[in-house]
Amino acid sequence: MEISGALLPAIPAQGAGVGTSGQLALTVLMGVFLVAVFLALTRAEDWRTYTPLAGGGYGESGHHVRHKPEGITRWLTTVDHKDIGMLYGLYAIVAFVWGGLAVLLMRTELFTPSMDVLGAVAGGTNAGNALYNGLLTSHGITMLFLFGTPIIAAFSNYFVPLLIGADDMAFPRINAIAFWLLPPGALLIWAGFFVPGLAPAQTSWTMYTPLSAEQAGFGADLMILGLHLTGVSATMGAINFIATIFTERGKNVNWANLDIFSWTILTQSGLILFAFPLLGSALIMLLLDRNFGTAFFAVDGGSPILWQHLFWFFGHPEVYILVLPPMGIVSYVLPRFSGRKLFGFKFVVYSTLAIGVLSFGVWAHHMFSTGIDPRIRASFMAVSLAIAIPSAVKTFNWITTMWNGKLRLTAPMLFCIGFISNFIIGGVTGVFLAAIPIDLVLHDTYYVVGHFHYIVMGAIAFAVFAGLYYWYPIFTGRMYQRSLAKWHFWSTMIGTNLTFFAMLLLGYNEMPRRYSTYAFNADWAPLQTVELLHQAATLGAFILAFGQIIWLVNFVQSWYEGPEVDGDPWGLRDTSLYGREFEWHERRLQTAVTDGGEEDEVATDGGVDETAAEEAVADEQSDE
Amino acid sequence: MATEESDDHGGHHLPAVEDWPRGFGEASWWPFVTAIGGAGFYIGAALFLLGTGEQPLIGSMVGPAVFIASTVVFLVGLYGWLYHAFIVDFWGGEATEHGSPGLRMAMILFLGTEVATFGAGFIYYFFIRAGAWPPAGAELPHLVGSLVLINTALLVASSFTLHYAHVALLNDNRSRFIGLLVATLVLGTIFIGGQVYEYYEFIVGENFTITEGVFGSAFYGLTGLHGLHVTLGAVLIGIVLIRALFGQYSSERHTSVSTVSMYWHFVDVVWIFLVVVLYVGAEFTI
């Protein structure tokens, strides 16, 4: 695991001429892409005055103080948790696009053993391998730190205050600064790709020493700095969420009826509180090792094993930091389309807390093959197997929630069911990896890659999509296009299973991970099978990409042209499943309709009846 | 790091019509400005690294210049933020203790993150201390001397003076409050001076530097991290002192006195632990 593809045997360089022009082409492409994004943003006419509803925006309902400035100033100065949620969402989607493009390039390179597109782009096979390693590193870091964590923050910022009946976050301005630290963090992390003279880091996301401590080039230094910055941001957010959920709950929200999503965010924030600062310190030590001659992780110093301990003490809770809130989204959305309340609510909460505690006691299962003390290994194996129990409790609760329910297969529901299905495969393969003997065989093969992608793509991303579709009417006041949403679901479901199941099989064939090629003698191993499986994985990746394009088109187009919906797009008003966030949405719509959204009218015509005025005031307060 | 700059938790008094941009209640430039400054530290550090090595990509002064400029932006942002969030209200008679439980809680949570921050460094030290000792080929400097003992005594004393300053404030004894606050700041500053002197002695006198090997990394990593925290604590106490001189605290309004006090006690406790394991623990083997 610790040996990255950077250590591949050197293959004679070829096509150096292609290299320079290739690099130039890549730079130009990147520039065109950035300009296109900028133009698209400016052409979207109402992005500056984003008002999701036909009339009136937030907090403009007949009050003498306007709460939002106009134009781009509004977005740079906002401290409204909903605006900040939208900013997090936009940021995460941009990161998702970059992380996805990176992996498409990698999958193309792996289509056949001799394929060398990256070599053609970078100039020479060696440079191509280096680029592959850079893309591999960037894909992992981007998806985990710049897409995963922020997209969860997008949901939690938007909905936790609404769900717990708070006016806003406990510290709205800390909320704003936590977001604004992220874009510079991303620039530092990606700098290796677009700043001339810098090489992208080739450390893989685990940054194992001594490779990461000795690798030349400033790309790794900048990535470490950027990661530290995003870690500071995540920690500030976590403090804010815990303080919000503890001190800002509305009068009728207590611990007994706190919603499941807020529970998972609370647990996640607790994990962030201890995991991210520890990573921060470890990163600083690594940076000192790289630049100032310290011996923290040197081979004859603190030793590379120490890095692995520190990294995975952060890294494994990080997995649960990423998966608990999506589980919360599924637990929240699934019952609404099953016509039944969440089965065993209390036990879903308990299992969340149990996972939160246990997640700090499993880290060394990433290090079974490093030669650590067998007694330590055995105890970590026991805890790692034990953590499957609360996860299974959740799974059974979701299934029982659907059992005998009136299922409505809307897009969010399909993604919830897809989540459960993929989570079972990802989870069960994880149980196998937790067993030492099996891990020793499968360690550092594609099996591991398949396993955790079933979780991060098959489960986490699916739950994210479920949340995005379920709350799309709240974000935009409109409905997405249902048939496109189903196309999105099925292509994502098929693509995910094709890609990652092929990877599980590749792992059984002992295909090692992290290599940019698999040209080997067919007498040693079944090259044909391996090649076929790689091609299946690549095909699946492109099906996945196709699905995500549909999703982007659907969301952007529906934002402008989708049918406007009322406060109850899912037909839940007469049930016990009508959530607080849709109640709030309904109130906002009514207020907007009553006063026509024109603040001046209300101020001058004086003809507003009292109830509407009261509602306006109530809404006003809830917006603050 | 940012807990102290907590927001006023809006919505419970008049919109901050004087804030920047004017007239928009909640909207504020300060988080954005402060974020630019905060990110500038990292960008400055990155540029500094680009200016090092055998083939520097840029001039060696670009990084430090950006770093210093960022410090200015950061401080301006913090000043504007804190001024509009906390100070303005004192003159308008609007300030309440409403946000207090949230702010205290945020400080406790922040100290939780600090446990993890220091934890990584201590884990490293325990990791190497459990191996061969003293580390092969390394000569440990003379660690436990009068300087460390005096410094420890000073820092412990400063915790007491700060605590009794707070007690005096709660008893509405203003002059005693300010006197003890000044005493705390003086003790903290002397402590920092003592640490600088110790570094000087080790680096110049005993030729024991951060590149010395495993113990050098542990020693300078941990004492450096702690020294940064004490320095931040001294700055915070300085801010509290200035606000105290302006008469902004009373027995009803003392949130930041209590949060800064929590922080200072925490840093003190870390120091005691550090002396026991890093100074005494390295010098003596049972």
Short mmCIF file of N, CA and C in Angstrom, two decimals, chain A residues 65-70 73 76-79 167-174 176-177 180-181 184 188 196-198 218 221-222 225-226 228-229 232 235-236 238-239 242-243 246-248 273-275 277-278 281-282 285 287-289 291-297 300-303 305-306 309-310 624, chain B residues 2-3 5-12 15-17 19 21 23-32 34-35 38-39 42-43 45-46 48-50 52-53 55 57 81 84-85 101-103 105-106 109-110 112-121 123-124 127-128 210-211 213-214 217-218 221 225:
data_model
loop_
_atom_site.label_atom_id
_atom_site.label_comp_id
_atom_site.label_asym_id
_atom_site.label_seq_id
_atom_site.Cartn_x
_atom_site.Cartn_y
_atom_site.Cartn_z
N VAL A 65 -35.44 47.26 6.69
CA VAL A 65 -34.02 47.00 6.48
C VAL A 65 -33.89 45.88 5.46
N ARG A 66 -33.18 46.13 4.38
CA ARG A 66 -32.91 45.07 3.44
C ARG A 66 -31.80 44.20 4.01
N HIS A 67 -31.89 42.91 3.83
CA HIS A 67 -30.90 42.06 4.49
C HIS A 67 -29.80 41.59 3.58
N LYS A 68 -29.97 41.77 2.30
CA LYS A 68 -28.93 41.30 1.39
C LYS A 68 -28.58 42.41 0.42
N PRO A 69 -27.30 42.71 0.29
CA PRO A 69 -26.89 43.66 -0.74
C PRO A 69 -27.11 43.05 -2.12
N GLU A 70 -26.96 43.87 -3.14
CA GLU A 70 -27.15 43.39 -4.52
C GLU A 70 -25.86 42.82 -5.08
N THR A 73 -21.60 41.28 -4.30
CA THR A 73 -21.38 41.65 -2.89
C THR A 73 -22.24 40.79 -1.97
N LEU A 76 -20.49 37.57 -1.34
CA LEU A 76 -19.23 37.66 -0.60
C LEU A 76 -19.47 38.05 0.86
N THR A 77 -20.58 38.71 1.12
CA THR A 77 -20.80 39.20 2.49
C THR A 77 -21.85 38.40 3.23
N THR A 78 -22.41 37.38 2.61
CA THR A 78 -23.54 36.72 3.25
C THR A 78 -23.12 35.94 4.49
N VAL A 79 -23.96 35.97 5.49
CA VAL A 79 -23.75 35.11 6.66
C VAL A 79 -24.98 34.24 6.88
N ASP A 167 -32.68 30.22 14.41
CA ASP A 167 -32.68 31.37 13.50
C ASP A 167 -31.59 31.22 12.45
N ASP A 168 -30.46 30.74 12.88
CA ASP A 168 -29.31 30.58 12.01
C ASP A 168 -28.35 29.69 12.78
N MET A 169 -27.13 29.59 12.27
CA MET A 169 -26.10 28.89 13.03
C MET A 169 -25.80 29.68 14.30
N ALA A 170 -25.12 29.02 15.26
CA ALA A 170 -24.76 29.73 16.48
C ALA A 170 -23.81 30.88 16.15
N PHE A 171 -22.90 30.67 15.21
CA PHE A 171 -21.93 31.71 14.86
C PHE A 171 -21.94 31.91 13.35
N PRO A 172 -22.86 32.74 12.86
CA PRO A 172 -23.03 32.87 11.41
C PRO A 172 -21.76 33.36 10.71
N ARG A 173 -21.01 34.23 11.37
CA ARG A 173 -19.84 34.77 10.68
C ARG A 173 -18.68 33.78 10.67
N ILE A 174 -18.57 32.98 11.72
CA ILE A 174 -17.58 31.90 11.68
C ILE A 174 -17.95 30.93 10.57
N ALA A 176 -19.31 31.79 7.80
CA ALA A 176 -18.87 32.39 6.53
C ALA A 176 -17.37 32.24 6.36
N ILE A 177 -16.60 32.52 7.39
CA ILE A 177 -15.14 32.44 7.22
C ILE A 177 -14.72 31.01 6.97
N TRP A 180 -15.04 30.53 3.34
CA TRP A 180 -14.12 31.29 2.47
C TRP A 180 -12.68 30.83 2.59
N LEU A 181 -12.38 30.00 3.58
CA LEU A 181 -11.03 29.43 3.63
C LEU A 181 -10.88 28.29 2.63
N PRO A 184 -9.22 29.09 -1.34
CA PRO A 184 -7.76 29.14 -1.38
C PRO A 184 -7.13 27.79 -1.10
N LEU A 188 -4.41 25.83 -3.52
CA LEU A 188 -3.11 25.29 -3.11
C LEU A 188 -3.01 23.80 -3.44
N PRO A 196 2.94 26.76 -13.68
CA PRO A 196 4.11 26.27 -14.39
C PRO A 196 5.31 26.16 -13.46
N GLY A 197 6.09 25.13 -13.65
CA GLY A 197 7.27 24.95 -12.82
C GLY A 197 7.03 24.09 -11.60
N LEU A 198 5.74 23.83 -11.30
CA LEU A 198 5.44 22.96 -10.16
C LEU A 198 5.02 21.60 -10.67
N PHE A 218 7.57 21.07 -5.47
CA PHE A 218 6.83 21.84 -4.47
C PHE A 218 5.34 21.51 -4.45
N ASP A 221 4.33 20.14 -1.19
CA ASP A 221 4.32 21.12 -0.10
C ASP A 221 3.04 21.95 -0.14
N LEU A 222 2.70 22.40 -1.35
CA LEU A 222 1.50 23.24 -1.47
C LEU A 222 0.25 22.44 -1.13
N LEU A 225 -0.04 22.26 2.60
CA LEU A 225 -0.53 23.52 3.16
C LEU A 225 -2.03 23.68 2.90
N GLY A 226 -2.46 23.35 1.66
CA GLY A 226 -3.87 23.48 1.34
C GLY A 226 -4.73 22.55 2.18
N HIS A 228 -4.06 21.50 5.17
CA HIS A 228 -4.13 22.04 6.52
C HIS A 228 -5.18 23.13 6.60
N LEU A 229 -5.22 23.97 5.56
CA LEU A 229 -6.19 25.07 5.55
C LEU A 229 -7.62 24.53 5.51
N VAL A 232 -8.58 23.31 8.90
CA VAL A 232 -8.97 24.39 9.81
C VAL A 232 -10.43 24.76 9.55
N THR A 235 -12.78 22.15 10.90
CA THR A 235 -12.85 22.18 12.36
C THR A 235 -13.73 23.33 12.84
N MET A 236 -13.58 24.49 12.20
CA MET A 236 -14.43 25.62 12.58
C MET A 236 -15.89 25.28 12.36
N ALA A 238 -17.23 22.34 12.41
CA ALA A 238 -17.68 21.33 13.39
C ALA A 238 -18.02 21.99 14.72
N ILE A 239 -17.14 22.90 15.18
CA ILE A 239 -17.43 23.61 16.44
C ILE A 239 -18.76 24.33 16.32
N ILE A 242 -21.79 21.84 16.51
CA ILE A 242 -22.06 21.33 17.85
C ILE A 242 -22.70 22.42 18.70
N ALA A 243 -22.12 23.63 18.64
CA ALA A 243 -22.68 24.73 19.44
C ALA A 243 -24.11 25.03 18.99
N PHE A 246 -26.49 22.27 20.22
CA PHE A 246 -26.66 22.29 21.67
C PHE A 246 -27.41 23.53 22.15
N THR A 247 -27.11 24.69 21.59
CA THR A 247 -27.62 25.91 22.22
C THR A 247 -28.71 26.62 21.43
N GLU A 248 -28.95 26.25 20.18
CA GLU A 248 -29.87 27.06 19.36
C GLU A 248 -31.17 26.34 19.02
N LEU A 273 -13.85 17.07 15.31
CA LEU A 273 -13.21 17.81 16.39
C LEU A 273 -11.88 17.17 16.81
N PHE A 274 -11.83 15.84 16.79
CA PHE A 274 -10.58 15.19 17.22
C PHE A 274 -9.74 14.69 16.06
N ALA A 275 -10.40 14.41 14.93
CA ALA A 275 -9.64 13.82 13.81
C ALA A 275 -8.86 14.88 13.04
N PRO A 277 -7.81 18.12 13.68
CA PRO A 277 -6.64 18.80 14.26
C PRO A 277 -5.43 17.88 14.36
N LEU A 278 -5.68 16.60 14.60
CA LEU A 278 -4.56 15.66 14.68
C LEU A 278 -3.90 15.52 13.32
N SER A 281 -1.69 18.57 12.76
CA SER A 281 -0.37 18.50 13.38
C SER A 281 0.54 17.56 12.60
N ALA A 282 -0.02 16.42 12.18
CA ALA A 282 0.81 15.46 11.44
C ALA A 282 1.28 16.07 10.12
N MET A 285 4.13 18.38 10.77
CA MET A 285 5.36 17.61 10.99
C MET A 285 5.94 17.14 9.67
N LEU A 287 5.53 18.51 6.77
CA LEU A 287 6.08 19.69 6.08
C LEU A 287 7.45 20.05 6.64
N LEU A 288 7.59 19.97 7.97
CA LEU A 288 8.90 20.25 8.58
C LEU A 288 9.93 19.23 8.14
N ASP A 289 9.50 17.97 8.08
CA ASP A 289 10.42 16.92 7.61
C ASP A 289 10.89 17.22 6.19
N ASN A 291 11.06 20.14 4.65
CA ASN A 291 11.75 21.39 4.38
C ASN A 291 12.75 21.83 5.45
N PHE A 292 12.63 21.35 6.66
CA PHE A 292 13.47 21.90 7.72
C PHE A 292 14.29 20.86 8.46
N GLY A 293 14.45 19.71 7.84
CA GLY A 293 15.39 18.74 8.38
C GLY A 293 15.03 18.13 9.71
N THR A 294 13.75 18.07 10.05
CA THR A 294 13.37 17.36 11.27
C THR A 294 13.30 15.87 11.00
N ALA A 295 13.07 15.09 12.06
CA ALA A 295 13.14 13.64 11.91
C ALA A 295 11.85 12.96 12.35
N PHE A 296 10.73 13.68 12.21
CA PHE A 296 9.48 13.12 12.75
C PHE A 296 9.15 11.77 12.12
N PHE A 297 9.21 11.70 10.79
CA PHE A 297 8.82 10.46 10.13
C PHE A 297 9.98 9.84 9.37
N ASP A 300 15.11 6.57 10.21
CA ASP A 300 15.84 6.34 11.46
C ASP A 300 15.40 7.33 12.53
N GLY A 301 14.25 7.92 12.35
CA GLY A 301 13.72 8.85 13.36
C GLY A 301 12.44 8.30 13.95
N GLY A 302 11.37 9.08 13.82
CA GLY A 302 10.09 8.63 14.35
C GLY A 302 9.53 7.46 13.59
N SER A 303 10.03 7.23 12.40
CA SER A 303 9.70 6.10 11.54
C SER A 303 8.40 6.28 10.77
N ILE A 305 6.16 4.23 10.15
CA ILE A 305 4.99 3.60 10.78
C ILE A 305 4.23 4.62 11.62
N LEU A 306 4.96 5.54 12.24
CA LEU A 306 4.29 6.55 13.06
C LEU A 306 3.35 7.38 12.20
N HIS A 309 0.26 5.49 11.69
CA HIS A 309 -0.61 5.53 12.88
C HIS A 309 -1.36 6.85 12.95
N LEU A 310 -0.61 7.94 12.84
CA LEU A 310 -1.26 9.25 12.96
C LEU A 310 -2.24 9.47 11.83
N GLU A 624 -33.42 35.48 9.78
CA GLU A 624 -32.21 36.02 10.40
C GLU A 624 -31.45 34.91 11.04
N ALA B 2 -10.05 30.35 15.98
CA ALA B 2 -10.98 31.42 15.68
C ALA B 2 -12.09 31.54 16.70
N THR B 3 -12.04 30.72 17.71
CA THR B 3 -13.16 30.69 18.63
C THR B 3 -13.37 32.03 19.30
N GLU B 5 -12.97 34.84 18.16
CA GLU B 5 -13.55 35.86 17.30
C GLU B 5 -15.03 35.58 17.03
N SER B 6 -15.65 34.87 17.89
CA SER B 6 -17.00 34.42 17.63
C SER B 6 -17.93 35.58 17.35
N ASP B 7 -18.95 35.26 16.62
CA ASP B 7 -19.87 36.29 16.21
C ASP B 7 -20.84 36.63 17.33
N ASP B 8 -21.55 37.71 17.11
CA ASP B 8 -22.48 38.16 18.14
C ASP B 8 -23.71 37.29 18.17
N HIS B 9 -23.81 36.34 17.20
CA HIS B 9 -24.99 35.52 17.15
C HIS B 9 -26.17 36.44 16.98
N GLY B 10 -26.44 36.75 15.76
CA GLY B 10 -27.33 37.86 15.43
C GLY B 10 -28.79 37.59 15.65
N GLY B 11 -29.55 38.55 15.30
CA GLY B 11 -30.99 38.39 15.34
C GLY B 11 -31.61 38.78 16.64
N HIS B 12 -30.80 39.09 17.62
CA HIS B 12 -31.40 39.39 18.91
C HIS B 12 -31.20 40.82 19.33
N PRO B 15 -30.27 45.18 13.84
CA PRO B 15 -29.30 44.87 12.78
C PRO B 15 -28.13 45.83 12.85
N ALA B 16 -26.98 45.32 12.51
CA ALA B 16 -25.78 46.14 12.63
C ALA B 16 -25.74 47.11 11.45
N VAL B 17 -26.50 48.18 11.56
CA VAL B 17 -26.64 49.09 10.43
C VAL B 17 -25.36 49.85 10.15
N ASP B 19 -22.44 48.45 10.26
CA ASP B 19 -21.39 47.52 9.85
C ASP B 19 -21.11 47.72 8.36
N PRO B 21 -20.89 45.90 4.73
CA PRO B 21 -21.53 47.05 4.09
C PRO B 21 -22.65 47.63 4.95
N GLY B 23 -26.03 49.15 6.44
CA GLY B 23 -27.47 49.09 6.24
C GLY B 23 -28.03 47.75 5.86
N PHE B 24 -27.26 46.69 6.04
CA PHE B 24 -27.79 45.40 5.63
C PHE B 24 -27.92 44.42 6.78
N GLY B 25 -27.94 44.95 7.99
CA GLY B 25 -28.13 44.02 9.09
C GLY B 25 -27.02 43.00 9.17
N GLU B 26 -27.38 41.77 8.81
CA GLU B 26 -26.47 40.65 9.03
C GLU B 26 -25.26 40.61 8.11
N ALA B 27 -25.45 41.01 6.85
CA ALA B 27 -24.37 40.85 5.88
C ALA B 27 -23.10 41.55 6.36
N SER B 28 -21.96 40.94 6.09
CA SER B 28 -20.72 41.52 6.59
C SER B 28 -19.54 41.14 5.72
N TRP B 29 -18.67 42.11 5.51
CA TRP B 29 -17.45 41.84 4.76
C TRP B 29 -16.40 41.18 5.64
N TRP B 30 -16.51 41.30 6.94
CA TRP B 30 -15.38 40.93 7.81
C TRP B 30 -14.96 39.47 7.69
N PRO B 31 -15.91 38.52 7.66
CA PRO B 31 -15.45 37.13 7.51
C PRO B 31 -14.65 36.94 6.23
N PHE B 32 -15.10 37.57 5.14
CA PHE B 32 -14.39 37.42 3.87
C PHE B 32 -12.99 38.03 3.96
N THR B 34 -11.21 38.59 6.63
CA THR B 34 -10.38 37.80 7.54
C THR B 34 -9.94 36.49 6.88
N ALA B 35 -10.84 35.93 6.07
CA ALA B 35 -10.47 34.68 5.37
C ALA B 35 -9.34 34.92 4.39
N GLY B 38 -6.32 35.09 6.47
CA GLY B 38 -5.97 33.77 7.00
C GLY B 38 -5.40 32.87 5.92
N ALA B 39 -6.03 32.87 4.74
CA ALA B 39 -5.51 32.06 3.64
C ALA B 39 -4.16 32.60 3.18
N TYR B 42 -1.13 30.94 4.51
CA TYR B 42 -0.77 29.68 3.85
C TYR B 42 -0.12 29.95 2.50
N ILE B 43 -0.69 30.92 1.78
CA ILE B 43 -0.13 31.24 0.47
C ILE B 43 1.27 31.83 0.65
N ALA B 45 3.31 31.16 3.10
CA ALA B 45 4.19 30.04 3.43
C ALA B 45 4.55 29.26 2.18
N ALA B 46 3.56 29.06 1.30
CA ALA B 46 3.82 28.33 0.05
C ALA B 46 4.83 29.08 -0.79
N PHE B 48 6.99 31.20 0.22
CA PHE B 48 8.31 31.14 0.88
C PHE B 48 9.03 29.86 0.47
N LEU B 49 8.28 28.73 0.48
CA LEU B 49 8.92 27.46 0.10
C LEU B 49 9.38 27.50 -1.35
N LEU B 50 8.58 28.14 -2.23
CA LEU B 50 8.98 28.22 -3.63
C LEU B 50 10.26 29.03 -3.79
N THR B 52 12.81 28.77 -1.80
CA THR B 52 13.94 28.07 -1.18
C THR B 52 14.48 27.02 -2.13
N GLY B 53 15.43 26.25 -1.67
CA GLY B 53 15.99 25.17 -2.47
C GLY B 53 17.10 25.65 -3.39
N GLN B 55 17.07 25.57 -6.70
CA GLN B 55 16.57 26.32 -7.85
C GLN B 55 15.27 27.01 -7.47
N LEU B 57 12.04 29.14 -7.40
CA LEU B 57 11.19 29.55 -8.51
C LEU B 57 10.90 31.04 -8.46
N TRP B 81 -14.30 42.92 12.58
CA TRP B 81 -15.25 41.89 13.02
C TRP B 81 -15.58 42.05 14.51
N HIS B 84 -17.34 45.40 15.47
CA HIS B 84 -18.77 45.50 15.18
C HIS B 84 -19.58 44.44 15.91
N ALA B 85 -18.95 43.33 16.19
CA ALA B 85 -19.71 42.27 16.86
C ALA B 85 -19.86 42.53 18.35
N PRO B 101 -23.50 31.43 26.68
CA PRO B 101 -23.34 29.97 26.78
C PRO B 101 -22.74 29.38 25.50
N GLY B 102 -23.18 29.91 24.35
CA GLY B 102 -22.65 29.42 23.09
C GLY B 102 -21.16 29.69 22.96
N LEU B 103 -20.75 30.90 23.36
CA LEU B 103 -19.34 31.26 23.23
C LEU B 103 -18.47 30.43 24.17
N MET B 105 -19.18 27.49 25.24
CA MET B 105 -19.16 26.14 24.72
C MET B 105 -18.18 26.03 23.55
N ALA B 106 -18.20 27.06 22.69
CA ALA B 106 -17.28 27.04 21.56
C ALA B 106 -15.84 26.99 22.05
N LEU B 109 -15.07 23.47 23.10
CA LEU B 109 -14.89 22.62 21.92
C LEU B 109 -13.54 22.90 21.27
N PHE B 110 -13.19 24.18 21.20
CA PHE B 110 -11.90 24.55 20.61
C PHE B 110 -10.77 23.91 21.41
N GLY B 112 -10.97 21.21 22.98
CA GLY B 112 -10.98 19.80 22.58
C GLY B 112 -10.13 19.56 21.35
N THR B 113 -10.25 20.47 20.35
CA THR B 113 -9.42 20.32 19.16
C THR B 113 -7.95 20.50 19.51
N GLU B 114 -7.68 21.35 20.51
CA GLU B 114 -6.29 21.58 20.91
C GLU B 114 -5.67 20.32 21.51
N VAL B 115 -6.51 19.55 22.21
CA VAL B 115 -6.02 18.28 22.75
C VAL B 115 -5.49 17.42 21.61
N ALA B 116 -6.25 17.40 20.50
CA ALA B 116 -5.81 16.59 19.36
C ALA B 116 -4.57 17.19 18.72
N THR B 117 -4.53 18.52 18.63
CA THR B 117 -3.37 19.18 18.01
C THR B 117 -2.10 18.84 18.78
N PHE B 118 -2.13 19.03 20.10
CA PHE B 118 -0.97 18.67 20.91
C PHE B 118 -0.76 17.16 20.94
N GLY B 119 -1.89 16.44 20.89
CA GLY B 119 -1.81 14.99 20.99
C GLY B 119 -0.88 14.38 19.97
N ALA B 120 -0.96 14.87 18.71
CA ALA B 120 -0.11 14.29 17.67
C ALA B 120 1.36 14.45 18.04
N GLY B 121 1.73 15.63 18.56
CA GLY B 121 3.13 15.86 18.93
C GLY B 121 3.55 14.97 20.08
N ILE B 123 2.24 12.12 20.91
CA ILE B 123 2.31 10.72 20.45
C ILE B 123 3.67 10.47 19.80
N TYR B 124 4.11 11.43 18.99
CA TYR B 124 5.43 11.28 18.38
C TYR B 124 6.51 11.11 19.45
N PHE B 127 6.38 7.82 21.16
CA PHE B 127 6.81 6.81 20.20
C PHE B 127 8.34 6.67 20.22
N ILE B 128 9.04 7.82 20.20
CA ILE B 128 10.51 7.71 20.19
C ILE B 128 11.05 7.44 21.60
N ILE B 210 16.93 22.10 15.89
CA ILE B 210 15.75 21.32 15.47
C ILE B 210 16.16 20.19 14.54
N THR B 211 17.31 20.32 13.89
CA THR B 211 17.75 19.26 12.98
C THR B 211 18.61 18.22 13.69
N GLY B 213 17.98 15.68 15.35
CA GLY B 213 17.58 14.27 15.36
C GLY B 213 16.22 14.13 16.02
N VAL B 214 15.91 12.92 16.45
CA VAL B 214 14.55 12.68 16.92
C VAL B 214 14.18 13.55 18.12
N SER B 217 13.61 17.22 17.12
CA SER B 217 12.29 17.42 16.51
C SER B 217 11.22 17.50 17.59
N ALA B 218 11.26 16.56 18.53
CA ALA B 218 10.24 16.52 19.57
C ALA B 218 10.31 17.78 20.43
N GLY B 221 9.49 20.93 18.32
CA GLY B 221 8.10 20.83 17.87
C GLY B 221 7.13 21.13 18.99
N LEU B 225 5.23 24.68 19.53
CA LEU B 225 3.77 24.74 19.45
C LEU B 225 3.20 25.37 20.71
#
